[in-house]
PDB file of C-alpha atoms in Angstrom:
ATOM      1  CA  MET A   1       0.677   2.605  -0.396  1.00 78.00           C
ATOM      2  CA  LYS A   2       1.031  -0.321  -2.752  1.00 87.00           C
ATOM      3  CA  ILE A   3      -1.954  -1.955  -4.454  1.00 93.00           C
ATOM      4  CA  LEU A   4      -2.193  -5.101  -6.609  1.00 94.00           C
ATOM      5  CA  ILE A   5      -5.064  -5.282  -9.120  1.00 96.00           C
ATOM      6  CA  ILE A   6      -5.919  -8.847 -10.171  1.00 96.00           C
ATOM      7  CA  GLU A   7      -8.352  -8.451 -13.073  1.00 95.00           C
ATOM      8  CA  ASP A   8      -8.445 -10.190 -16.460  1.00 94.00           C
ATOM      9  CA  GLU A   9     -10.537  -7.573 -18.300  1.00 94.00           C
ATOM     10  CA  PRO A  10      -7.986  -5.151 -19.843  1.00 95.00           C
ATOM     11  CA  SER A  11     -10.236  -2.084 -20.051  1.00 94.00           C
ATOM     12  CA  LEU A  12     -11.427  -2.334 -16.441  1.00 94.00           C
ATOM     13  CA  ARG A  13      -7.915  -3.069 -15.222  1.00 94.00           C
ATOM     14  CA  GLU A  14      -6.636   0.048 -16.980  1.00 94.00           C
ATOM     15  CA  VAL A  15      -9.425   2.256 -15.593  1.00 94.00           C
ATOM     16  CA  MET A  16      -8.785   0.999 -12.058  1.00 95.00           C
ATOM     17  CA  GLN A  17      -5.034   1.466 -12.371  1.00 94.00           C
ATOM     18  CA  ARG A  18      -5.366   4.999 -13.708  1.00 93.00           C
ATOM     19  CA  ALA A  19      -7.810   5.993 -10.950  1.00 93.00           C
ATOM     20  CA  LEU A  20      -5.598   4.593  -8.201  1.00 93.00           C
ATOM     21  CA  GLU A  21      -2.427   6.178  -9.563  1.00 89.00           C
ATOM     22  CA  GLN A  22      -4.180   9.558  -9.645  1.00 88.00           C
ATOM     23  CA  GLU A  23      -4.783   9.056  -5.906  1.00 85.00           C
ATOM     24  CA  ARG A  24      -1.032   8.571  -5.298  1.00 82.00           C
ATOM     25  CA  TYR A  25      -1.064   4.782  -4.901  1.00 87.00           C
ATOM     26  CA  VAL A  26       1.723   2.573  -6.233  1.00 86.00           C
ATOM     27  CA  VAL A  27      -0.109   0.122  -8.497  1.00 91.00           C
ATOM     28  CA  GLU A  28       0.818  -3.253  -9.952  1.00 92.00           C
ATOM     29  CA  THR A  29      -1.445  -5.502 -12.020  1.00 95.00           C
ATOM     30  CA  ALA A  30      -1.978  -9.161 -12.894  1.00 95.00           C
ATOM     31  CA  ALA A  31      -4.366 -10.605 -15.488  1.00 96.00           C
ATOM     32  CA  THR A  32      -4.247 -14.311 -14.608  1.00 95.00           C
ATOM     33  CA  PHE A  33      -4.161 -16.610 -11.588  1.00 95.00           C
ATOM     34  CA  ALA A  34      -0.591 -17.643 -12.404  1.00 95.00           C
ATOM     35  CA  GLU A  35       0.629 -14.068 -12.805  1.00 94.00           C
ATOM     36  CA  ALA A  36      -1.089 -13.015  -9.582  1.00 94.00           C
ATOM     37  CA  ASP A  37       0.336 -15.990  -7.673  1.00 92.00           C
ATOM     38  CA  ALA A  38       3.860 -15.068  -8.800  1.00 91.00           C
ATOM     39  CA  LYS A  39       3.387 -11.428  -7.760  1.00 89.00           C
ATOM     40  CA  ILE A  40       2.081 -12.402  -4.336  1.00 88.00           C
ATOM     41  CA  ALA A  41       4.958 -14.825  -3.820  1.00 84.00           C
ATOM     42  CA  GLY A  42       7.540 -12.134  -4.504  1.00 79.00           C
ATOM     43  CA  TYR A  43       5.998  -8.966  -3.054  1.00 81.00           C
ATOM     44  CA  SER A  44       3.732  -7.716  -0.280  1.00 81.00           C
ATOM     45  CA  TYR A  45       0.873  -5.256  -0.783  1.00 88.00           C
ATOM     46  CA  ASP A  46      -1.200  -2.935   1.363  1.00 86.00           C
ATOM     47  CA  CYS A  47      -4.292  -4.104  -0.476  1.00 91.00           C
ATOM     48  CA  ILE A  48      -5.166  -6.607  -3.218  1.00 94.00           C
ATOM     49  CA  LEU A  49      -8.174  -5.963  -5.476  1.00 96.00           C
ATOM     50  CA  LEU A  50      -9.191  -9.481  -6.482  1.00 94.00           C
ATOM     51  CA  ASP A  51     -11.473 -10.623  -9.289  1.00 92.00           C
ATOM     52  CA  ILE A  52     -12.705 -14.122  -8.414  1.00 88.00           C
ATOM     53  CA  MET A  53     -13.347 -15.158 -12.048  1.00 88.00           C
ATOM     54  CA  LEU A  54      -9.906 -15.569 -13.622  1.00 92.00           C
ATOM     55  CA  PRO A  55      -9.257 -17.434 -16.890  1.00 92.00           C
ATOM     56  CA  ASP A  56      -6.928 -20.011 -15.329  1.00 93.00           C
ATOM     57  CA  GLY A  57      -8.246 -20.399 -11.783  1.00 90.00           C
ATOM     58  CA  SER A  58     -10.556 -19.216  -9.048  1.00 90.00           C
ATOM     59  CA  GLY A  59      -9.792 -16.001  -7.232  1.00 90.00           C
ATOM     60  CA  LEU A  60     -11.288 -17.538  -4.099  1.00 90.00           C
ATOM     61  CA  ARG A  61      -8.602 -20.225  -4.145  1.00 90.00           C
ATOM     62  CA  LEU A  62      -6.011 -17.476  -4.526  1.00 90.00           C
ATOM     63  CA  LEU A  63      -7.522 -15.699  -1.507  1.00 90.00           C
ATOM     64  CA  GLU A  64      -7.365 -18.954   0.442  1.00 89.00           C
ATOM     65  CA  HIS A  65      -3.688 -19.268  -0.457  1.00 88.00           C
ATOM     66  CA  ILE A  66      -2.927 -15.667   0.602  1.00 85.00           C
ATOM     67  CA  LYS A  67      -4.504 -16.209   4.010  1.00 82.00           C
ATOM     68  CA  SER A  68      -2.770 -19.574   4.485  1.00 82.00           C
ATOM     69  CA  LEU A  69       0.540 -17.706   4.219  1.00 78.00           C
ATOM     70  CA  ARG A  70      -0.571 -15.535   7.179  1.00 74.00           C
ATOM     71  CA  ARG A  71       0.007 -12.448   5.086  1.00 73.00           C
ATOM     72  CA  ARG A  72      -1.259  -9.058   6.275  1.00 73.00           C
ATOM     73  CA  ASP A  73      -2.328  -7.910   2.811  1.00 83.00           C
ATOM     74  CA  ASN A  74      -5.873  -6.529   2.839  1.00 89.00           C
ATOM     75  CA  VAL A  75      -8.130  -8.022   0.149  1.00 93.00           C
ATOM     76  CA  ILE A  76     -11.192  -6.550  -1.558  1.00 93.00           C
ATOM     77  CA  ILE A  77     -13.044  -8.983  -3.812  1.00 92.00           C
ATOM     78  CA  ILE A  78     -14.283  -7.413  -7.050  1.00 90.00           C
ATOM     79  CA  SER A  79     -16.552  -9.623  -9.111  1.00 83.00           C
ATOM     80  CA  ALA A  80     -19.489  -9.667 -11.507  1.00 78.00           C
ATOM     81  CA  ARG A  81     -20.769 -12.710  -9.636  1.00 67.00           C
ATOM     82  CA  ASP A  82     -22.835 -10.953  -6.993  1.00 61.00           C
ATOM     83  CA  SER A  83     -24.156 -14.167  -5.452  1.00 66.00           C
ATOM     84  CA  LEU A  84     -24.627 -14.495  -1.710  1.00 71.00           C
ATOM     85  CA  ASP A  85     -22.641 -17.754  -1.631  1.00 76.00           C
ATOM     86  CA  ASP A  86     -19.593 -16.160  -3.261  1.00 76.00           C
ATOM     87  CA  LYS A  87     -19.761 -13.156  -0.945  1.00 78.00           C
ATOM     88  CA  VAL A  88     -20.096 -15.294   2.181  1.00 83.00           C
ATOM     89  CA  GLU A  89     -17.292 -17.643   1.127  1.00 85.00           C
ATOM     90  CA  GLY A  90     -14.978 -14.750   0.303  1.00 84.00           C
ATOM     91  CA  LEU A  91     -15.562 -13.012   3.620  1.00 85.00           C
ATOM     92  CA  GLU A  92     -15.199 -16.272   5.548  1.00 85.00           C
ATOM     93  CA  LEU A  93     -11.886 -16.911   3.777  1.00 85.00           C
ATOM     94  CA  GLY A  94     -10.633 -13.563   5.092  1.00 86.00           C
ATOM     95  CA  ALA A  95     -11.543 -10.918   2.511  1.00 89.00           C
ATOM     96  CA  ASP A  96     -11.949  -7.443   3.997  1.00 88.00           C
ATOM     97  CA  ASP A  97     -14.711  -6.283   1.649  1.00 90.00           C
ATOM     98  CA  TYR A  98     -16.722  -7.325  -1.423  1.00 90.00           C
ATOM     99  CA  LEU A  99     -17.538  -4.936  -4.286  1.00 89.00           C
ATOM    100  CA  PRO A 100     -19.828  -6.202  -7.082  1.00 87.00           C
ATOM    101  CA  LYS A 101     -19.378  -5.115 -10.690  1.00 86.00           C
ATOM    102  CA  PRO A 102     -20.248  -2.723 -12.207  1.00 87.00           C
ATOM    103  CA  PHE A 103     -19.074  -0.043  -9.793  1.00 89.00           C
ATOM    104  CA  HIS A 104     -18.042   3.606  -9.857  1.00 90.00           C
ATOM    105  CA  THR A 105     -14.381   4.387  -9.229  1.00 90.00           C
ATOM    106  CA  ALA A 106     -15.471   6.756  -6.447  1.00 90.00           C
ATOM    107  CA  GLU A 107     -16.985   3.819  -4.566  1.00 91.00           C
ATOM    108  CA  LEU A 108     -13.886   1.704  -5.179  1.00 92.00           C
ATOM    109  CA  LEU A 109     -11.659   4.446  -3.777  1.00 90.00           C
ATOM    110  CA  ALA A 110     -13.910   4.918  -0.745  1.00 88.00           C
ATOM    111  CA  ARG A 111     -13.926   1.177   0.000  1.00 89.00           C
ATOM    112  CA  LEU A 112     -10.155   1.026  -0.434  1.00 90.00           C
ATOM    113  CA  ARG A 113      -9.526   3.938   1.939  1.00 84.00           C
ATOM    114  CA  SER A 114     -11.833   2.390   4.524  1.00 83.00           C
ATOM    115  CA  VAL A 115     -10.084  -0.990   4.383  1.00 86.00           C
ATOM    116  CA  LEU A 116      -6.630   0.574   4.555  1.00 81.00           C
ATOM    117  CA  ARG A 117      -7.589   2.675   7.576  1.00 73.00           C
ATOM    118  CA  ARG A 118      -8.903  -0.372   9.410  1.00 70.00           C
ATOM    119  CA  GLY A 119      -5.964  -2.557   8.457  1.00 61.00           C
ATOM    120  CA  ARG A 120      -2.979  -0.281   8.928  1.00 56.00           C
ATOM    121  CA  SER A 121      -3.954   2.527  11.240  1.00 48.00           C
ATOM    122  CA  GLY A 122      -6.450   0.826  13.514  1.00 49.00           C
ATOM    123  CA  GLY A 123      -9.331   2.802  12.036  1.00 46.00           C
ATOM    124  CA  GLU A 124      -7.756   6.151  12.818  1.00 49.00           C
ATOM    125  CA  LEU A 125      -7.677   8.885  10.202  1.00 57.00           C
ATOM    126  CA  ALA A 126      -4.174   9.980  11.216  1.00 75.00           C
ATOM    127  CA  LEU A 127      -0.915   8.345  12.222  1.00 85.00           C
ATOM    128  CA  THR A 128       1.201  10.049  14.862  1.00 90.00           C
ATOM    129  CA  ALA A 129       4.736   9.800  16.202  1.00 92.00           C
ATOM    130  CA  GLY A 130       5.575  12.386  18.836  1.00 93.00           C
ATOM    131  CA  ASN A 131       4.549  15.792  17.489  1.00 95.00           C
ATOM    132  CA  LEU A 132       4.499  14.440  13.921  1.00 96.00           C
ATOM    133  CA  SER A 133       1.100  13.667  12.407  1.00 94.00           C
ATOM    134  CA  LEU A 134       0.199  12.192   9.007  1.00 92.00           C
ATOM    135  CA  ASP A 135      -3.340  12.325   7.613  1.00 87.00           C
ATOM    136  CA  VAL A 136      -3.700   9.533   5.063  1.00 76.00           C
ATOM    137  CA  ASP A 137      -6.890  10.773   3.378  1.00 71.00           C
ATOM    138  CA  LYS A 138      -5.719  14.377   2.985  1.00 79.00           C
ATOM    139  CA  ALA A 139      -2.081  13.434   2.210  1.00 82.00           C
ATOM    140  CA  ARG A 140      -1.066  16.031   4.793  1.00 90.00           C
ATOM    141  CA  VAL A 141       1.820  16.011   7.280  1.00 95.00           C
ATOM    142  CA  THR A 142       2.060  18.357  10.243  1.00 96.00           C
ATOM    143  CA  VAL A 143       4.467  19.018  13.115  1.00 96.00           C
ATOM    144  CA  ASP A 144       2.842  20.656  16.133  1.00 95.00           C
ATOM    145  CA  GLY A 145      -0.091  21.486  13.871  1.00 93.00           C
ATOM    146  CA  ARG A 146       2.039  23.249  11.238  1.00 95.00           C
ATOM    147  CA  GLU A 147       1.966  21.699   7.784  1.00 96.00           C
ATOM    148  CA  VAL A 148       5.197  20.272   6.388  1.00 96.00           C
ATOM    149  CA  PRO A 149       5.179  20.356   2.557  1.00 94.00           C
ATOM    150  CA  LEU A 150       6.396  17.045   1.144  1.00 93.00           C
ATOM    151  CA  LEU A 151       6.800  15.726  -2.373  1.00 89.00           C
ATOM    152  CA  LYS A 152       4.743  12.656  -3.296  1.00 85.00           C
ATOM    153  CA  LYS A 153       7.513  10.101  -2.771  1.00 86.00           C
ATOM    154  CA  GLU A 154       8.622  11.772   0.455  1.00 91.00           C
ATOM    155  CA  PHE A 155       5.055  11.416   1.735  1.00 90.00           C
ATOM    156  CA  ASP A 156       4.894   7.779   0.623  1.00 86.00           C
ATOM    157  CA  ILE A 157       8.173   6.993   2.387  1.00 90.00           C
ATOM    158  CA  LEU A 158       7.073   8.672   5.608  1.00 92.00           C
ATOM    159  CA  LEU A 159       3.728   6.842   5.509  1.00 87.00           C
ATOM    160  CA  TYR A 160       5.536   3.520   5.100  1.00 86.00           C
ATOM    161  CA  PHE A 161       7.700   4.198   8.152  1.00 91.00           C
ATOM    162  CA  MET A 162       4.882   5.571  10.302  1.00 88.00           C
ATOM    163  CA  GLN A 163       2.969   2.349   9.723  1.00 81.00           C
ATOM    164  CA  ARG A 164       6.022   0.481  11.072  1.00 85.00           C
ATOM    165  CA  PRO A 165       7.508   2.477  13.987  1.00 87.00           C
ATOM    166  CA  ASN A 166      10.772   1.069  15.371  1.00 89.00           C
ATOM    167  CA  HIS A 167      10.921  -1.536  12.595  1.00 89.00           C
ATOM    168  CA  LEU A 168      14.196  -1.821  10.695  1.00 90.00           C
ATOM    169  CA  VAL A 169      13.477  -1.411   6.973  1.00 88.00           C
ATOM    170  CA  ASP A 170      15.981  -2.585   4.385  1.00 86.00           C
ATOM    171  CA  LYS A 171      16.581  -0.080   1.576  1.00 83.00           C
ATOM    172  CA  ALA A 172      15.662  -2.667  -1.061  1.00 81.00           C
ATOM    173  CA  VAL A 173      12.361  -3.423   0.686  1.00 80.00           C
ATOM    174  CA  LEU A 174      11.650   0.301   0.940  1.00 84.00           C
ATOM    175  CA  ALA A 175      12.393   0.846  -2.740  1.00 82.00           C
ATOM    176  CA  GLU A 176      10.116  -2.011  -3.791  1.00 76.00           C
ATOM    177  CA  ALA A 177       7.303  -0.842  -1.499  1.00 75.00           C
ATOM    178  CA  VAL A 178       7.367   2.805  -2.612  1.00 76.00           C
ATOM    179  CA  TRP A 179       8.425   2.523  -6.271  1.00 73.00           C
ATOM    180  CA  GLY A 180       6.903  -0.881  -7.082  1.00 68.00           C
ATOM    181  CA  ASP A 181       8.091  -2.782 -10.142  1.00 57.00           C
ATOM    182  CA  HIS A 182      10.107   0.241 -11.305  1.00 54.00           C
ATOM    183  CA  ALA A 183      12.551  -0.313  -8.434  1.00 55.00           C
ATOM    184  CA  ASP A 184      13.840  -3.414 -10.220  1.00 56.00           C
ATOM    185  CA  GLN A 185      15.098  -1.222 -13.062  1.00 48.00           C
ATOM    186  CA  ALA A 186      17.478   0.734 -10.841  1.00 50.00           C
ATOM    187  CA  ASP A 187      21.189  -0.121 -10.833  1.00 55.00           C
ATOM    188  CA  ASN A 188      21.677   1.344  -7.361  1.00 63.00           C
ATOM    189  CA  PHE A 189      19.726   2.984  -4.565  1.00 72.00           C
ATOM    190  CA  GLN A 190      20.780   6.583  -5.111  1.00 80.00           C
ATOM    191  CA  PHE A 191      17.142   7.557  -5.685  1.00 80.00           C
ATOM    192  CA  VAL A 192      16.302   6.161  -2.231  1.00 83.00           C
ATOM    193  CA  TYR A 193      19.205   7.956  -0.573  1.00 86.00           C
ATOM    194  CA  ALA A 194      18.237  11.267  -2.195  1.00 88.00           C
ATOM    195  CA  GLN A 195      14.585  11.051  -1.141  1.00 89.00           C
ATOM    196  CA  MET A 196      15.533   9.968   2.380  1.00 91.00           C
ATOM    197  CA  LYS A 197      18.000  12.827   2.755  1.00 92.00           C
ATOM    198  CA  ASN A 198      15.382  15.398   1.751  1.00 94.00           C
ATOM    199  CA  LEU A 199      12.683  13.890   3.945  1.00 95.00           C
ATOM    200  CA  ARG A 200      14.891  13.704   7.035  1.00 95.00           C
ATOM    201  CA  ARG A 201      16.038  17.302   6.506  1.00 95.00           C
ATOM    202  CA  LYS A 202      12.448  18.554   6.229  1.00 96.00           C
ATOM    203  CA  MET A 203      11.457  16.669   9.381  1.00 96.00           C
ATOM    204  CA  ALA A 204      14.386  18.116  11.305  1.00 95.00           C
ATOM    205  CA  ASP A 205      13.801  21.655  10.024  1.00 96.00           C
ATOM    206  CA  ALA A 206      10.160  21.428  11.117  1.00 96.00           C
ATOM    207  CA  GLY A 207      11.180  20.334  14.619  1.00 96.00           C
ATOM    208  CA  ALA A 208       9.775  16.801  14.472  1.00 96.00           C
ATOM    209  CA  THR A 209      10.509  14.840  17.640  1.00 96.00           C
ATOM    210  CA  ALA A 210      10.357  11.553  15.712  1.00 95.00           C
ATOM    211  CA  GLU A 211      13.384  10.688  13.607  1.00 95.00           C
ATOM    212  CA  ILE A 212      14.144   8.320  10.739  1.00 95.00           C
ATOM    213  CA  LYS A 213      17.533   6.933  11.725  1.00 93.00           C
ATOM    214  CA  SER A 214      20.043   5.317   9.412  1.00 90.00           C
ATOM    215  CA  VAL A 215      21.303   1.909  10.530  1.00 88.00           C
ATOM    216  CA  TYR A 216      24.595   1.428   8.738  1.00 84.00           C
ATOM    217  CA  GLY A 217      24.666  -1.623   6.483  1.00 79.00           C
ATOM    218  CA  PHE A 218      20.989  -2.436   7.028  1.00 82.00           C
ATOM    219  CA  GLY A 219      18.598   0.410   6.261  1.00 87.00           C
ATOM    220  CA  TYR A 220      16.438   2.813   8.251  1.00 92.00           C
ATOM    221  CA  LYS A 221      13.888   2.901  11.038  1.00 93.00           C
ATOM    222  CA  LEU A 222      11.480   5.466  12.412  1.00 94.00           C
ATOM    223  CA  VAL A 223      12.200   6.165  16.081  1.00 93.00           C
ATOM    224  CA  PRO A 224       9.435   7.987  17.991  1.00 91.00           C
ATOM    225  CA  PRO A 225      10.515  10.153  20.945  1.00 89.00           C
ATOM    226  CA  GLU A 226      10.851   8.483  24.318  1.00 80.00           C
ATOM    227  CA  ARG A 227       7.990   9.240  26.662  1.00 66.00           C
TER     228      ARG A 227
END
């Protein structure tokens, strides 16, 4: 899952980024309103961690802009301004949660997992497609109850597809979603092809009834079994 941290304090931004990356999230950061606005214009995120006190603008106005675009990005406001007015305005503008500073990273991670479950998997702890099941919190994939060992990126790719069953996903969109900014440094998509090949082989070997199909010239899509 891909997270954007919008926070102008370098030390806190670094602590948050390190904690999230240790939990297998793809993390990007922005330190100003302008930088955050450019990131949001060019990319989509599973969740945005938003400081409302930015040096060049209000995070609440940025939240208002995100929601005006009818984006599905979840937003958690993170701010030292723990006033009731700010909290109410943020939630009314469409924020999914509000976490006052200072906070422990354990609480941040718990809030993030809760928001992501509500936003992407309808509050369920697991995503399923046929006999294939993916537990987001435990980073565990099973077929008919038997665990399928996956590498980190293979898991991230499968999670992305299971959140979008039957949706055609362009390889460039997939690369950006799973690898983040580092995808822009690649000259080709061989790293995507290699990960996809391994993941599809492991799914087939495990007897998964769902399949990630290649659509020539376009990309891939996860096809659950017909009922």
